[in-house]
Coordinates of C-alpha atoms and ligand atoms in Angstrom, one line a residue:
M1 CA 126.6 96.8 118.9
T2 CA 124.8 99.7 120.2
N3 CA 125.9 101.8 123.2
A4 CA 123.7 102.3 126.2
T5 CA 122.9 106.0 125.9
S6 CA 119.5 106.9 127.3
I7 CA 117.2 108.6 124.8
A8 CA 114.1 108.2 126.8
S9 CA 111.6 111.0 126.2
G10 CA 110.6 111.2 129.9
N11 CA 107.1 112.6 129.7
P12 CA 105.6 112.3 133.1
S13 CA 101.8 112.1 132.6
E14 CA 100.4 108.9 131.2
E15 CA 97.9 110.7 129.0
D16 CA 100.5 112.9 127.3
R17 CA 103.2 110.4 127.5
I18 CA 105.0 109.7 124.3
L19 CA 106.8 106.4 124.5
D20 CA 110.0 106.0 122.6
A21 CA 108.8 102.7 121.3
L22 CA 105.7 100.5 121.4
V23 CA 106.0 96.8 120.6
I24 CA 103.1 94.7 119.7
G25 CA 103.3 91.1 120.9
A26 CA 105.2 89.3 123.7
G27 CA 106.4 86.2 122.1
F28 CA 110.1 85.5 121.3
A29 CA 110.3 88.7 119.2
G30 CA 108.5 91.1 121.4
L31 CA 110.4 90.1 124.6
Y32 CA 113.8 90.4 122.9
Q33 CA 112.9 93.7 121.3
L34 CA 111.9 95.1 124.6
Y35 CA 115.1 93.9 126.2
C36 CA 117.3 95.4 123.5
L37 CA 115.6 98.8 123.4
R38 CA 115.3 99.1 127.2
E39 CA 118.5 97.6 128.4
R40 CA 120.9 98.6 125.5
L41 CA 119.4 102.0 124.6
G42 CA 117.5 103.0 127.8
L43 CA 114.3 103.7 125.9
S44 CA 110.9 103.9 127.3
V45 CA 109.1 100.9 125.8
Q46 CA 105.7 99.4 126.3
V47 CA 104.7 96.0 125.0
L48 CA 101.1 95.3 124.3
E49 CA 100.0 91.6 124.3
A50 CA 96.6 90.1 123.5
G51 CA 97.2 87.0 125.6
A52 CA 97.2 86.8 129.4
G53 CA 100.9 85.7 129.4
V54 CA 104.1 85.8 127.4
G55 CA 104.7 83.2 124.6
G56 CA 103.0 84.4 121.4
T57 CA 102.5 81.4 119.1
W58 CA 103.1 79.0 122.0
Y59 CA 100.6 80.8 124.2
W60 CA 97.8 79.9 121.8
N61 CA 99.0 76.6 120.1
R62 CA 98.4 74.1 122.9
Y63 CA 96.7 71.4 120.8
P64 CA 97.5 67.7 121.4
G65 CA 100.9 66.7 120.1
A66 CA 102.0 70.3 119.7
R67 CA 105.8 70.5 119.6
C68 CA 108.4 72.7 118.0
D69 CA 110.1 71.3 114.9
S70 CA 113.4 73.1 115.7
E71 CA 115.7 71.3 118.1
S72 CA 115.4 72.7 121.6
H73 CA 119.1 73.7 122.0
S74 CA 118.7 76.1 119.1
Y75 CA 115.1 77.1 119.7
C76 CA 116.2 79.7 122.2
Y77 CA 117.9 83.0 122.6
S78 CA 121.7 83.2 122.2
F79 CA 122.3 86.8 123.3
S80 CA 123.1 86.0 126.9
E81 CA 125.7 83.4 127.9
E82 CA 124.4 83.3 131.4
L83 CA 120.9 82.5 130.2
T84 CA 122.3 79.7 127.9
R85 CA 124.3 78.3 130.8
E86 CA 121.5 78.2 133.3
W87 CA 118.6 76.9 131.2
Q88 CA 118.4 73.2 130.5
W89 CA 116.0 71.7 127.9
S90 CA 114.6 68.2 128.6
E91 CA 113.7 66.9 125.2
R92 CA 115.1 67.0 121.6
Y93 CA 112.0 69.1 120.5
P94 CA 110.3 71.3 123.2
G95 CA 106.5 71.3 123.6
P96 CA 104.5 74.4 124.4
A97 CA 104.6 73.9 128.2
E98 CA 108.4 73.8 128.3
I99 CA 108.7 76.7 125.8
L100 CA 106.3 78.8 128.0
R101 CA 108.4 78.0 131.1
Y102 CA 111.5 79.1 129.2
L103 CA 109.9 82.4 128.0
N104 CA 108.6 83.1 131.5
H105 CA 112.0 82.5 132.9
V106 CA 113.5 84.9 130.4
A107 CA 110.8 87.5 131.1
D108 CA 111.3 87.2 134.9
R109 CA 115.1 87.0 134.7
F110 CA 115.4 90.3 132.8
D111 CA 112.4 91.9 134.6
L112 CA 110.5 92.3 131.3
K113 CA 106.9 91.9 132.5
R114 CA 106.8 95.3 134.2
D115 CA 106.7 96.8 130.7
I116 CA 104.2 94.4 129.2
R117 CA 100.4 95.1 129.3
F118 CA 98.7 91.7 128.9
N119 CA 95.1 91.0 127.8
T120 CA 95.5 94.0 125.5
R121 CA 94.8 93.6 121.8
V122 CA 96.0 96.3 119.5
T123 CA 93.2 97.3 117.1
A124 CA 94.6 100.3 115.2
A125 CA 97.9 102.2 114.7
H126 CA 97.8 105.5 112.9
Y127 CA 100.7 107.6 112.0
D128 CA 100.5 111.3 112.9
Q129 CA 102.5 113.1 110.2
E130 CA 102.7 116.5 111.9
R131 CA 104.0 115.2 115.2
N132 CA 105.9 112.2 113.8
I133 CA 104.3 109.8 116.3
W134 CA 102.2 106.7 116.1
H135 CA 98.8 106.7 117.9
V136 CA 97.9 103.1 118.9
S137 CA 94.4 102.0 120.0
T138 CA 93.6 98.9 121.9
G139 CA 90.5 96.7 122.2
S140 CA 90.0 97.9 125.8
G141 CA 89.9 101.6 124.7
D142 CA 93.4 102.6 125.6
Q143 CA 95.2 105.2 123.5
L144 CA 99.0 105.2 123.5
K145 CA 101.6 107.3 121.6
A146 CA 105.0 106.3 120.5
R147 CA 107.8 107.5 118.3
F148 CA 108.6 104.0 117.0
L149 CA 106.1 101.2 116.4
I150 CA 107.5 97.7 116.2
T151 CA 105.3 94.7 115.3
A152 CA 106.3 91.4 116.8
V153 CA 103.0 89.8 116.0
G154 CA 104.3 86.4 114.7
C155 CA 103.9 84.8 111.3
L156 CA 101.4 82.1 112.3
S157 CA 99.1 83.8 114.7
S158 CA 95.9 84.5 112.7
A159 CA 93.9 81.3 112.7
N160 CA 92.3 80.2 109.4
V161 CA 89.0 78.6 110.1
P162 CA 87.5 77.6 106.7
K163 CA 84.2 79.2 105.9
L164 CA 82.4 75.9 105.5
P165 CA 78.6 76.2 105.1
G166 CA 76.7 75.0 108.1
L167 CA 79.4 75.3 110.7
A168 CA 77.2 77.3 112.9
S169 CA 74.6 74.5 112.9
F170 CA 77.1 71.9 114.2
E171 CA 75.7 70.5 117.5
G172 CA 79.0 69.1 118.7
D173 CA 82.1 71.1 119.7
W174 CA 84.7 72.4 117.3
Y175 CA 88.2 73.9 117.8
H176 CA 91.0 75.4 115.8
T177 CA 94.4 74.1 116.8
G178 CA 95.8 77.7 116.9
Q179 CA 93.2 78.8 119.5
W180 CA 93.2 75.7 121.7
P181 CA 91.4 75.8 125.0
H182 CA 93.9 76.1 127.8
A183 CA 92.0 73.6 129.9
G184 CA 92.4 71.0 127.2
V185 CA 89.8 68.9 125.4
D186 CA 88.7 65.5 126.5
F187 CA 88.3 63.2 123.5
S188 CA 87.5 60.0 125.4
G189 CA 84.5 58.2 124.1
K190 CA 84.1 60.8 121.3
R191 CA 83.9 60.5 117.5
V192 CA 86.4 63.1 116.3
G193 CA 86.9 64.6 112.8
Q194 CA 90.2 66.3 112.0
V195 CA 90.4 68.6 109.0
G196 CA 93.9 69.4 107.8
T197 CA 97.1 67.4 107.4
G198 CA 99.8 70.1 107.6
S199 CA 102.5 70.1 110.3
T200 CA 99.9 70.6 113.0
G201 CA 97.4 67.9 111.9
I202 CA 100.3 65.5 111.5
Q203 CA 101.3 66.2 115.1
A204 CA 97.8 66.1 116.5
A205 CA 96.3 63.0 114.8
P206 CA 98.4 60.4 116.6
V207 CA 97.7 61.9 120.0
I208 CA 94.0 62.4 119.4
A209 CA 93.7 58.8 118.2
E210 CA 95.1 57.5 121.5
T211 CA 92.1 58.7 123.5
A212 CA 89.2 59.3 121.0
D213 CA 86.7 56.6 120.4
H214 CA 87.2 57.1 116.7
L215 CA 89.2 59.6 114.6
T216 CA 88.4 60.5 110.9
V217 CA 91.2 62.5 109.2
F218 CA 90.0 64.6 106.3
Q219 CA 92.9 65.1 103.9
R220 CA 92.8 67.6 101.1
T221 CA 96.5 67.5 100.0
A222 CA 98.7 64.5 100.9
N223 CA 101.9 65.5 102.7
Y224 CA 105.4 64.3 103.2
S225 CA 106.5 63.7 106.7
V226 CA 109.7 62.4 108.3
P227 CA 110.0 61.0 111.8
A228 CA 111.0 63.6 114.4
R229 CA 112.6 61.0 116.7
N230 CA 111.9 63.0 119.7
A231 CA 113.4 61.8 122.9
P232 CA 114.6 63.0 126.3
L233 CA 118.0 64.7 126.1
T234 CA 120.8 62.7 127.6
A235 CA 123.0 64.3 130.3
E236 CA 125.9 64.1 127.9
F237 CA 124.0 66.1 125.2
Q238 CA 122.9 68.7 127.8
Q239 CA 126.5 69.0 128.8
Y240 CA 127.6 69.2 125.2
V241 CA 125.2 72.1 124.7
K242 CA 126.7 74.0 127.6
D243 CA 130.3 73.3 126.7
N244 CA 129.8 74.3 123.0
A245 CA 127.3 77.2 123.4
A246 CA 129.6 79.5 121.4
Q247 CA 130.1 77.1 118.5
I248 CA 126.4 76.3 118.4
R249 CA 125.6 80.0 118.3
E250 CA 128.2 80.6 115.5
L251 CA 126.7 77.7 113.5
T252 CA 123.2 78.9 113.7
R253 CA 124.2 82.4 112.8
T254 CA 126.3 81.4 109.8
N255 CA 124.0 78.7 108.5
T256 CA 121.6 79.5 105.8
N257 CA 118.6 78.2 107.7
G258 CA 119.5 79.1 111.3
H259 CA 119.5 75.4 112.4
P260 CA 122.4 73.8 114.3
F261 CA 123.3 71.3 111.6
H262 CA 125.3 71.5 108.4
I263 CA 123.6 71.3 105.1
S264 CA 125.5 68.9 102.9
E265 CA 127.4 70.3 99.9
R266 CA 126.8 67.0 98.1
L267 CA 124.6 66.9 95.0
V268 CA 122.2 64.1 94.4
S269 CA 123.9 63.4 91.1
D270 CA 127.2 62.9 92.9
T271 CA 125.9 59.6 94.4
T272 CA 124.8 56.2 93.1
P273 CA 121.3 55.1 93.8
Q274 CA 122.6 52.7 96.5
E275 CA 124.6 55.5 98.2
R276 CA 121.6 57.8 98.0
L277 CA 119.4 55.2 99.6
A278 CA 121.8 54.6 102.4
L279 CA 122.1 58.4 103.0
Y280 CA 118.3 58.8 103.0
E281 CA 117.9 55.8 105.3
A282 CA 120.4 57.3 107.8
A283 CA 118.7 60.7 107.6
W284 CA 115.3 59.0 108.2
E285 CA 116.7 57.2 111.3
R286 CA 118.3 60.4 112.6
G287 CA 114.9 62.2 112.0
G288 CA 113.8 65.8 111.9
L289 CA 114.3 68.7 109.6
Q290 CA 117.8 67.5 108.9
F291 CA 116.4 65.2 106.3
R292 CA 116.1 68.2 104.0
A293 CA 119.9 68.8 104.5
T294 CA 120.9 65.4 103.1
F295 CA 121.7 67.0 99.7
Q296 CA 122.5 70.5 98.7
D297 CA 120.2 70.6 95.6
L298 CA 117.0 69.1 97.0
L299 CA 115.2 72.4 96.8
I300 CA 116.6 73.7 93.5
D301 CA 116.6 70.7 91.2
K302 CA 113.4 68.8 90.6
T303 CA 115.2 65.6 89.4
A304 CA 117.2 65.6 92.7
N305 CA 114.0 66.3 94.7
D306 CA 112.2 63.4 93.0
T307 CA 114.7 61.0 94.7
A308 CA 113.8 62.3 98.2
A309 CA 110.1 62.4 97.3
Q310 CA 110.2 58.8 96.1
F311 CA 112.0 57.6 99.2
I312 CA 109.4 59.1 101.5
K313 CA 106.5 57.8 99.4
N314 CA 108.0 54.3 99.6
K315 CA 108.3 54.7 103.3
I316 CA 104.6 55.6 103.6
R317 CA 103.6 52.6 101.5
S318 CA 105.8 50.3 103.7
I319 CA 104.4 51.7 107.0
V320 CA 100.6 51.9 106.2
K321 CA 99.2 48.4 106.0
D322 CA 95.9 49.1 104.1
S323 CA 97.0 49.7 100.5
A324 CA 94.1 51.9 99.6
T325 CA 94.9 54.2 102.6
A326 CA 98.6 54.2 101.8
A327 CA 97.9 55.1 98.2
I328 CA 95.9 58.2 99.3
L329 CA 98.6 59.2 101.8
A330 CA 101.4 58.8 99.3
D331 CA 99.6 60.6 96.4
I332 CA 101.6 63.8 97.0
D333 CA 101.4 66.4 94.3
H334 CA 104.3 68.7 95.1
P335 CA 108.1 68.5 95.5
Y336 CA 109.4 67.5 98.9
A337 CA 109.8 70.5 101.2
A338 CA 108.3 72.9 98.6
K339 CA 105.7 73.3 101.4
R340 CA 106.9 73.4 105.0
P341 CA 108.0 69.8 105.6
P342 CA 106.3 68.3 108.7
I343 CA 108.1 66.0 111.1
D344 CA 106.1 63.5 113.2
T345 CA 105.8 60.9 115.9
D346 CA 104.0 57.9 114.5
Y347 CA 101.8 59.8 112.0
F348 CA 101.6 57.2 109.2
E349 CA 101.5 54.4 111.8
T350 CA 98.3 56.0 113.2
F351 CA 96.5 54.8 110.1
N352 CA 97.1 51.2 111.1
R353 CA 94.9 51.7 114.2
D354 CA 91.4 50.2 114.1
N355 CA 89.8 53.5 115.4
V356 CA 91.3 55.7 112.6
A357 CA 90.0 56.4 109.1
L358 CA 91.2 58.6 106.3
V359 CA 88.9 60.5 103.9
D360 CA 90.3 61.8 100.6
L361 CA 88.8 65.2 100.1
R362 CA 90.2 65.5 96.6
A363 CA 88.0 62.6 95.6
T364 CA 85.0 63.6 97.8
P365 CA 85.2 67.2 98.9
I366 CA 83.5 68.6 102.0
E367 CA 80.1 70.0 101.0
E368 CA 78.9 71.2 104.3
I369 CA 78.9 70.8 108.1
T370 CA 75.6 69.5 109.3
P371 CA 74.3 69.5 112.9
R372 CA 75.6 65.9 113.1
G373 CA 79.0 66.1 111.5
V374 CA 80.8 66.6 108.2
R375 CA 79.1 65.8 104.9
T376 CA 81.3 65.2 101.9
S377 CA 80.1 64.7 98.3
D378 CA 80.0 61.0 99.2
K379 CA 78.3 60.7 102.7
E380 CA 77.8 62.2 106.1
Y381 CA 80.3 61.4 108.9
P382 CA 78.7 61.7 112.3
L383 CA 81.0 63.5 114.8
D384 CA 81.0 64.8 118.3
I385 CA 84.1 67.0 117.9
I386 CA 85.7 68.7 114.8
V387 CA 89.3 69.8 115.0
F388 CA 90.4 72.3 112.4
A389 CA 94.1 71.9 111.8
T390 CA 93.7 74.2 108.9
G391 CA 96.6 76.6 109.5
F392 CA 96.8 80.3 109.4
D393 CA 96.4 83.5 107.4
A394 CA 100.2 83.4 107.5
M395 CA 102.6 86.3 107.7
T396 CA 100.4 89.2 106.5
G397 CA 97.2 88.1 108.4
P398 CA 98.4 89.3 111.8
L399 CA 99.6 92.6 110.4
L400 CA 96.5 93.3 108.3
G401 CA 94.3 92.3 111.3
I402 CA 95.3 95.7 112.8
D403 CA 94.1 98.9 111.1
I404 CA 97.5 100.3 110.3
R405 CA 97.6 103.6 108.5
G406 CA 100.6 105.5 107.5
R407 CA 101.2 108.9 105.9
N408 CA 98.1 110.6 104.4
G409 CA 96.0 107.9 106.0
L410 CA 97.4 105.2 103.6
R411 CA 96.0 101.9 104.9
L412 CA 98.5 99.0 105.0
A413 CA 95.7 96.8 103.6
D414 CA 95.6 99.0 100.5
A415 CA 99.3 99.3 100.1
W416 CA 99.5 95.5 100.2
Q417 CA 96.3 94.8 98.1
A418 CA 98.3 92.9 95.5
G419 CA 100.6 91.3 98.1
P420 CA 103.1 92.5 100.7
R421 CA 105.7 95.0 99.5
N422 CA 108.5 96.2 101.8
Y423 CA 112.2 96.8 102.0
L424 CA 114.3 94.0 103.6
G425 CA 111.1 92.8 105.2
L426 CA 111.6 95.5 107.8
Q427 CA 109.8 98.7 106.6
V428 CA 107.1 99.8 104.2
A429 CA 107.3 103.1 102.2
G430 CA 104.7 105.5 103.5
F431 CA 104.8 104.1 107.1
P432 CA 107.7 106.0 108.8
N433 CA 109.2 104.6 112.0
L434 CA 107.2 101.3 111.7
F435 CA 109.3 98.2 111.8
T436 CA 108.0 94.6 111.3
I437 CA 109.9 91.8 112.9
T438 CA 110.1 88.6 110.8
G439 CA 107.4 89.9 108.5
P440 CA 107.0 89.0 104.8
G441 CA 110.1 89.7 102.7
S442 CA 112.4 88.4 105.4
P443 CA 113.7 84.8 105.9
S444 CA 111.5 84.3 109.0
V445 CA 109.6 81.1 108.5
L446 CA 112.3 79.6 106.2
C447 CA 114.7 80.0 109.1
N448 CA 114.9 78.7 112.7
M449 CA 112.7 81.5 114.1
P450 CA 114.7 82.7 117.2
V451 CA 117.8 83.2 115.0
A452 CA 115.8 85.3 112.5
I453 CA 114.2 87.2 115.4
E454 CA 117.4 88.1 117.1
Q455 CA 118.9 89.4 113.9
H456 CA 115.9 91.6 113.2
A457 CA 115.6 92.9 116.8
E458 CA 119.3 93.7 116.9
W459 CA 119.3 95.4 113.5
I460 CA 116.3 97.6 114.5
T461 CA 118.0 98.5 117.8
D462 CA 121.2 99.5 116.0
C463 CA 119.2 101.5 113.5
I464 CA 117.4 103.4 116.3
A465 CA 120.7 104.1 118.1
H466 CA 122.1 105.4 114.8
M467 CA 119.2 107.7 114.4
H468 CA 119.7 109.0 118.0
N469 CA 123.4 109.5 117.5
H470 CA 122.8 111.5 114.3
D471 CA 119.8 113.4 115.6
L472 CA 117.5 111.8 113.1
Q473 CA 113.8 111.4 113.8
R474 CA 112.3 109.6 110.8
I475 CA 113.1 106.6 108.8
E476 CA 111.3 104.9 105.9
P477 CA 112.4 103.1 102.8
N478 CA 112.5 104.9 99.4
P479 CA 110.0 103.4 96.9
E480 CA 112.8 102.4 94.5
A481 CA 114.6 100.4 97.1
M482 CA 111.4 98.7 98.1
D483 CA 110.6 97.8 94.5
A484 CA 114.1 96.4 94.0
W485 CA 113.7 94.3 97.2
V486 CA 110.4 92.9 96.1
E487 CA 112.1 91.8 92.9
Q488 CA 114.9 90.1 94.9
V489 CA 112.4 88.3 97.0
N490 CA 110.6 87.0 93.9
A491 CA 113.8 86.1 92.2
A492 CA 115.1 84.2 95.3
A493 CA 111.9 82.1 95.4
D494 CA 111.9 81.5 91.7
A495 CA 115.4 80.1 91.9
T496 CA 113.9 77.2 94.1
L497 CA 111.1 74.7 93.8
L498 CA 109.2 76.5 96.6
P499 CA 106.7 78.3 94.3
Q500 CA 105.7 74.9 92.7
A501 CA 103.7 73.8 95.7
T502 CA 99.9 73.7 95.6
H503 CA 98.0 75.2 98.6
S504 CA 101.1 76.5 100.2
W505 CA 100.8 78.9 103.1
Y506 CA 104.1 80.4 101.9
L507 CA 102.0 81.6 99.0
G508 CA 99.0 82.5 101.0
E509 CA 96.8 80.0 99.2
H510 CA 94.6 78.8 102.0
V511 CA 92.9 82.0 102.4
P512 CA 90.3 82.8 99.8
G513 CA 91.0 86.1 98.0
K514 CA 94.6 86.4 99.3
P515 CA 97.0 87.3 96.5
R516 CA 99.3 84.4 95.4
V517 CA 102.7 85.9 96.3
F518 CA 105.6 84.0 97.7
M519 CA 106.1 85.8 101.0
P520 CA 109.3 84.9 102.8
Y521 CA 112.7 85.7 101.5
A522 CA 114.2 82.4 100.2
G523 CA 117.8 83.6 99.7
G524 CA 119.0 82.2 103.0
M525 CA 119.5 83.7 106.4
L526 CA 123.3 84.2 106.0
H527 CA 122.9 86.1 102.7
Y528 CA 120.1 88.1 104.2
R529 CA 122.1 89.0 107.3
R530 CA 125.0 90.2 105.1
I531 CA 122.6 92.4 103.0
C532 CA 121.2 94.0 106.1
D533 CA 124.6 94.6 107.6
K534 CA 125.8 96.2 104.3
V535 CA 122.8 98.4 104.1
A536 CA 123.5 99.7 107.7
A537 CA 127.2 100.1 107.0
N538 CA 126.4 102.1 103.9
N539 CA 124.5 104.7 105.9
Y540 CA 121.2 102.9 105.7
E541 CA 121.2 102.7 101.9
G542 CA 117.7 102.6 100.5
F543 CA 116.2 104.2 103.5
E544 CA 115.3 107.9 103.8
L545 CA 116.4 109.3 107.2
S546 CA 115.4 112.8 108.2
K547 CA 115.1 115.2 111.1
Ligands
NA7_601 P1 99.2 74.3 107.2 O1 100.5 73.8 107.0 O2 98.8 75.5 106.5 O3 98.2 73.1 106.9 C1 96.8 73.3 106.9 C2 96.1 72.0 106.5 O4 94.7 72.3 106.5 C3 96.5 71.5 105.1 O5 96.4 70.2 105.1 C4 95.3 72.1 104.3 O6 95.1 71.4 103.1 C5 94.2 71.9 105.2 N1 93.1 72.8 104.9 C6 93.1 74.2 104.9 N2 91.9 74.7 104.6 C7 91.1 73.6 104.3 C8 89.8 73.4 103.9 N3 89.0 74.5 103.6 N4 89.3 72.2 103.6 C9 90.1 71.1 103.9 N5 91.4 71.2 104.3 C10 91.9 72.4 104.5 O7 98.9 74.7 108.7 P2 99.6 74.0 110.0 O8 98.9 74.6 111.2 O9 99.5 72.5 109.9 O10 101.1 74.4 110.0 C11 101.4 75.8 109.9 C12 102.9 75.9 110.3 O11 103.0 75.9 111.7 C13 103.8 74.8 109.9 O12 104.1 74.8 108.6 C14 105.0 75.1 110.8 O13 105.7 76.1 110.3 C15 104.3 75.5 112.1 P3 95.8 71.9 101.7 O14 97.2 71.6 101.8 O15 95.6 73.4 101.7 O16 95.1 71.3 100.6

């Protein structure tokens, strides 16, 4: 790990001050990057955050039913034993309120807020070639300068509101789940329409249905879901987490997906249909993302995947009483887990309620939003509230939402016109000293996020320490290394069933005009960690470092 040498630039006046590092975003990634650079290297660091508080994704996503799909005892930092010992999660999966309490605790415990400027959205970041610094502009007109620029902007932070004709004419209220009002929304006595049945919509619908007068779910693509089986944590489990913190940390760091459970090495073809059924039943009862870990080959062999897909479709048909509704919900067109697999609390059961209806948008697409509600090709649905659970301009959206320009004024938007290209998901050629935490080209969203974040922040910290120790001022990847990495990212995805999904946000397909490129690195977190370690050990092979 890095040593604690101070390399702070120490310029006194705010106007002329050149920070060592500027970090964009104060979610899990931004907080830890600040901690690493300030506490381990002694750098001068400023974090700029658009929200009024820490939390990132969880600051904004406060929709009904919102909950993390990673289990709480692994959805946290692992860098501090004291922190692990003193924090106690209350449920198997944490909701936004508890995650925000946790992140505020971390920020206060390590005195991080003094270096975070809240309510400050970064609008532009331009590289100054002559001085080798980044000029960063904010929405409030501030100008800051830094030697290193590190984006910690999240993968799912740029809301995708579909451009449906007539939306501006709607006389009711509408909301996107990723920009949920902090005061909450009262659905009582209201006719609610929900567009979208991804992880978010599947979490939201059961909770909205409990208080709304009526809920209409507009489904474009049917989706698999497995029960989350959320529950309060027992005192025994809480004690187990404390007693086994080191082993849990080791497991999440050596697991291919960063989760605290083993992925079976068993192949589907090793089992009889009866054995398979029993294994799937047990996994269904256990609940959560572990269902995907029942067999080793579910994501690489379509025949194997079909057995899991069929099992879940049968479950849907057995839960949903109305056979026409069940048929629409079970008419799923992609392999299981080729899109991010949702987990739920009573999602399919919700369609047995008298006040819930399902509309199949594949049969009757939305044509427009009217002042009264949603009009499909079939009829108009009068509504008081529309909830868009329509996802995000994932991974690249938050980065391209900032006017980032590298050497010779090269715009990141132009460099990535045909899709994101970078080296190890960490750096882009032509953008010296810019690092992206859990950006495209890294395992990020295919991994338990805090594990991916810690790995990136630590690698970046070590890299900056190495530069200081060798009196180096500039780092960027060479174009050949970048091209080779893009090929590896594509090859890793092509070795799986992941690119076979329709309308997958991994492929950027929700956003009209976005190039269809598989964005995260699908080769597994463990493999990725080894590659990054080897690159560093080989004197940052593939990067150009200069004075
Ligand atoms: P997702 O998973 O991207 O789901 C978005 C949903 O919205 C999905 O059902 C889409 O249908 C639907 N959608 C998107 N645009 C439209 C339009 N124009 N018309 C109708 N339906 C539409 O986003 P989530 O917020 O649920 O989850 C994102 C991640 O957050 C999740 O995977 C976890 O990692 C946490 P489609 O499938 O495109 O046909």
